[in-house]
Amino acid sequence: GAGVSQTPSNKVTEKGKYVELRCDPISGHTALYWYRQSLGQGPEFLIYFQGTGAADDSGLPNDRFFAVRPEGSVSTLKIQRTERGDSAVYLCASSLMQATGELFFGEGSRLTVL
Amino acid sequence: GENVEQHPSTLSVQEGDSAVIKCTYSDSASNYFPWYKQELGKGPQLIIDIRSNVGEKKDQRIAVTLNKTAKHFSLHITETQPEDSAVYFCAAGAGFKTIFGAGTRLFVKA
């Protein structure tokens, strides 16, 4: 498809487990973003990639969260030692360049930590 | 940093009526204000945006107004239809500096 693809769409895990969420951006988009959306809230910024490098990770809540984008396309958000408070929808977005404005979002990965 | 406040949190209108959602922002340096629509189980999708050198922008039944002096902007939907029912987010900033409001859940009753 032509849009941003995220897998899995739903993930249920137990407290303390490790989780990986994957994002495949729109082809040719150099900028990739991860957001977290809690119930009834707007998306909150986590991390931004320009190409392969994390240009800004100021939104990551703590060192249990990490993300990579090794080839400048697909990105993986990794969460270690999950906690119940990590339960949320994790949204990935991409854009042609960082400064263009419009963000193209995927449908999100809903993470539930039991 | 930027802070965006959005009101109301919930809005219910009759089909055919107008709906207005209002937002304020704190950073006077912000110059890009997008509005996103999020349907159930989907990601947010841009419906209209406005830049700081413009006071109003229209696209069919949707319009956005911006008052830079007062640091507030509004979304206006006219002739609402059931398919307009969704959560709407205002935002300020571009790219990774986009800060979202908390959202307005719009219900359009047929």
Coordinates of C-alpha atoms in Angstrom, one line a residue:
Chain A
G1 CA 0.0 0.0 0.0
A2 CA 0.9 3.6 -0.3
G3 CA 0.4 4.6 3.3
V4 CA 2.4 4.2 6.6
S5 CA 2.2 0.6 7.7
Q6 CA 2.4 -0.5 11.4
T7 CA 2.7 -3.9 12.8
P8 CA 1.3 -5.5 14.9
S9 CA -2.0 -3.7 15.1
N10 CA -2.6 -5.1 18.6
K11 CA -0.1 -6.4 21.1
V12 CA -0.9 -7.8 24.5
T13 CA 2.0 -8.6 26.8
E14 CA 2.8 -9.2 30.4
K15 CA 4.5 -6.8 32.7
G16 CA 8.2 -7.1 32.5
K17 CA 8.3 -8.4 28.9
Y18 CA 10.1 -7.0 25.9
V19 CA 8.1 -5.6 23.0
E20 CA 9.0 -4.5 19.4
L21 CA 6.7 -2.4 17.3
R22 CA 7.4 -1.9 13.6
C23 CA 6.8 1.0 11.2
D24 CA 7.1 1.0 7.4
P25 CA 6.9 4.7 6.2
I26 CA 5.7 6.0 2.9
S27 CA 8.4 5.3 0.3
G28 CA 10.7 8.3 -0.2
H29 CA 9.8 10.0 3.1
T30 CA 13.0 10.8 4.9
A31 CA 11.5 11.9 8.2
L32 CA 9.9 9.4 10.6
Y33 CA 8.3 10.0 13.9
W34 CA 7.0 7.9 16.8
Y35 CA 4.1 9.2 18.9
R36 CA 2.2 7.8 21.9
Q37 CA -1.5 8.3 22.3
S38 CA -3.2 7.5 25.6
L39 CA -7.0 7.2 25.8
G40 CA -8.7 10.5 25.3
Q41 CA -5.5 12.4 24.6
G42 CA -3.7 13.8 21.6
P43 CA -0.5 12.2 20.2
E44 CA 2.6 12.9 22.3
F45 CA 6.0 13.0 20.5
L46 CA 8.5 10.3 21.4
I47 CA 11.3 10.4 18.8
Y48 CA 12.1 11.6 15.3
F49 CA 14.5 10.2 12.7
Q50 CA 15.9 12.1 9.7
G51 CA 17.3 9.3 7.6
T52 CA 19.0 6.7 9.8
G53 CA 19.8 8.9 12.7
A54 CA 17.6 9.8 15.7
A55 CA 17.6 13.6 15.3
D56 CA 15.5 14.2 18.4
D57 CA 14.6 11.7 21.1
S58 CA 13.6 14.1 23.8
G59 CA 10.1 12.6 24.1
L60 CA 11.2 9.1 25.1
P61 CA 10.0 8.8 28.7
N62 CA 12.9 6.8 30.0
D63 CA 15.7 4.4 29.0
R64 CA 13.4 1.5 28.6
F65 CA 12.3 3.0 25.3
F66 CA 14.6 2.8 22.3
A67 CA 14.1 3.1 18.5
V68 CA 16.2 2.3 15.5
R69 CA 16.0 3.0 11.7
P70 CA 19.1 1.2 10.4
E71 CA 18.6 1.6 6.7
G72 CA 16.7 4.9 6.7
S73 CA 13.3 3.3 6.0
V74 CA 11.7 0.8 8.4
S75 CA 11.8 1.7 12.0
T76 CA 11.4 -0.4 15.2
L77 CA 10.3 1.0 18.5
K78 CA 11.6 -1.2 21.3
I79 CA 10.3 -1.2 24.9
Q80 CA 12.1 -3.2 27.6
R81 CA 10.7 -4.4 30.9
T82 CA 7.2 -3.2 30.0
E83 CA 5.0 -1.6 32.7
R84 CA 1.2 -1.2 32.8
G85 CA 1.6 2.5 32.3
D86 CA 3.1 1.8 28.9
S87 CA -0.3 0.7 27.6
A88 CA -1.3 3.1 24.8
V89 CA -1.5 3.3 21.0
Y90 CA 1.9 3.9 19.5
L91 CA 1.6 5.9 16.3
C92 CA 4.2 6.2 13.6
A93 CA 4.2 9.0 11.1
S94 CA 6.4 10.0 8.2
S95 CA 6.9 13.1 6.1
L96 CA 8.8 14.0 3.0
M97 CA 11.1 16.3 4.9
Q98 CA 11.0 17.4 8.5
A99 CA 9.9 21.0 7.8
T100 CA 7.1 20.3 5.4
G101 CA 4.4 20.3 8.1
E102 CA 1.9 17.5 7.2
L103 CA 2.4 14.2 9.1
F104 CA 1.2 11.0 7.5
F105 CA 0.1 8.6 10.2
G106 CA -0.2 4.9 10.3
E107 CA -3.1 3.2 12.1
G108 CA -1.1 2.6 15.2
S109 CA -0.1 -0.3 17.3
R110 CA -2.3 -0.8 20.4
L111 CA -0.1 -2.1 23.3
T112 CA -1.7 -3.6 26.3
V113 CA 0.5 -4.5 29.3
L114 CA -1.3 -6.8 31.8
Chain B
G1 CA 7.8 24.9 25.1
E2 CA 4.5 25.0 23.2
N3 CA 1.2 24.2 24.9
V4 CA -2.0 23.8 23.0
E5 CA -5.4 23.9 24.7
Q6 CA -8.5 22.6 22.9
H7 CA -12.3 23.1 23.6
P8 CA -14.8 21.6 23.9
S9 CA -13.7 18.0 24.6
T10 CA -17.1 16.7 23.3
L11 CA -19.5 18.3 20.9
S12 CA -22.8 17.0 19.7
V13 CA -24.7 18.7 16.8
Q14 CA -27.7 17.9 14.6
E15 CA -27.0 16.9 11.0
G16 CA -26.9 20.1 8.9
D17 CA -25.8 22.3 11.8
S18 CA -22.4 23.9 12.1
A19 CA -19.7 22.8 14.5
V20 CA -16.9 25.0 15.9
I21 CA -13.8 23.8 17.8
K22 CA -11.4 26.3 19.4
C23 CA -7.8 26.1 20.3
T24 CA -5.2 28.4 22.0
Y25 CA -1.4 28.1 21.8
S26 CA 1.3 29.6 23.9
D27 CA 4.4 30.0 21.7
S28 CA 4.2 33.2 19.7
A29 CA 6.9 31.8 17.4
S30 CA 4.6 29.0 16.1
N31 CA 3.7 29.6 12.5
Y32 CA 1.9 26.4 11.3
F33 CA -1.4 25.2 12.6
P34 CA -2.8 21.9 11.2
W35 CA -6.1 20.2 12.1
Y36 CA -6.3 16.4 12.1
K37 CA -9.3 14.1 12.0
Q38 CA -9.1 10.7 13.6
E39 CA -11.7 8.0 13.0
L40 CA -12.1 5.0 15.3
G41 CA -9.1 2.6 14.9
K42 CA -7.3 4.9 12.4
G43 CA -4.4 7.3 12.6
P44 CA -5.0 11.0 12.5
Q45 CA -5.3 12.5 9.0
L46 CA -4.7 16.1 8.0
I47 CA -7.9 17.9 6.9
I48 CA -6.8 21.5 6.7
D49 CA -3.9 23.7 7.8
I50 CA -3.1 27.3 8.0
R51 CA 0.1 29.3 8.2
S52 CA 0.7 32.4 10.2
N53 CA 0.7 34.8 7.2
V54 CA -3.0 34.0 6.6
G55 CA -6.1 34.8 8.7
E56 CA -8.5 32.4 7.2
K57 CA -8.6 29.4 4.9
K58 CA -11.5 27.5 3.4
D59 CA -11.9 24.1 1.8
Q60 CA -15.5 23.2 0.9
R61 CA -17.4 22.8 4.2
I62 CA -14.3 23.3 6.4
A63 CA -12.7 26.6 7.4
V64 CA -10.0 27.6 9.8
T65 CA -9.4 31.0 11.3
L66 CA -6.3 32.2 13.0
N67 CA -5.8 35.2 15.3
K68 CA -2.1 35.5 16.0
T69 CA -2.5 38.4 18.4
A70 CA -4.7 36.5 20.6
K71 CA -2.9 33.2 19.9
H72 CA -6.0 31.3 19.1
F73 CA -7.4 29.4 16.0
S74 CA -10.7 27.7 15.3
L75 CA -12.1 25.0 13.0
H76 CA -15.5 25.5 11.5
I77 CA -17.5 22.7 9.9
T78 CA -20.7 23.8 8.1
E79 CA -23.6 21.5 7.0
T80 CA -22.3 18.7 9.2
Q81 CA -22.9 15.1 8.0
P82 CA -22.8 11.8 10.0
E83 CA -19.5 11.0 8.4
D84 CA -18.0 14.1 10.1
S85 CA -18.3 12.2 13.4
A86 CA -14.8 11.6 14.6
V87 CA -12.1 13.1 17.0
Y88 CA -10.6 16.3 15.8
F89 CA -7.1 17.5 16.9
C90 CA -5.7 20.9 16.6
A91 CA -2.0 21.3 16.6
A92 CA 0.7 23.9 16.5
G93 CA 4.1 23.5 14.9
A94 CA 5.6 21.4 12.1
G95 CA 7.4 18.1 11.9
F96 CA 8.6 16.7 15.2
K97 CA 7.7 20.0 16.9
T98 CA 4.0 19.4 16.3
I99 CA 2.2 19.7 19.6
F100 CA -1.4 18.4 19.6
G101 CA -4.4 19.4 21.6
A102 CA -6.3 16.8 23.6
G103 CA -8.9 16.4 21.0
T104 CA -12.7 17.1 20.5
R105 CA -15.0 14.2 20.0
L106 CA -17.7 15.3 17.5
F107 CA -21.0 13.5 17.3
V108 CA -23.3 14.4 14.3
K109 CA -26.8 13.1 15.0
A110 CA -28.8 12.1 11.9

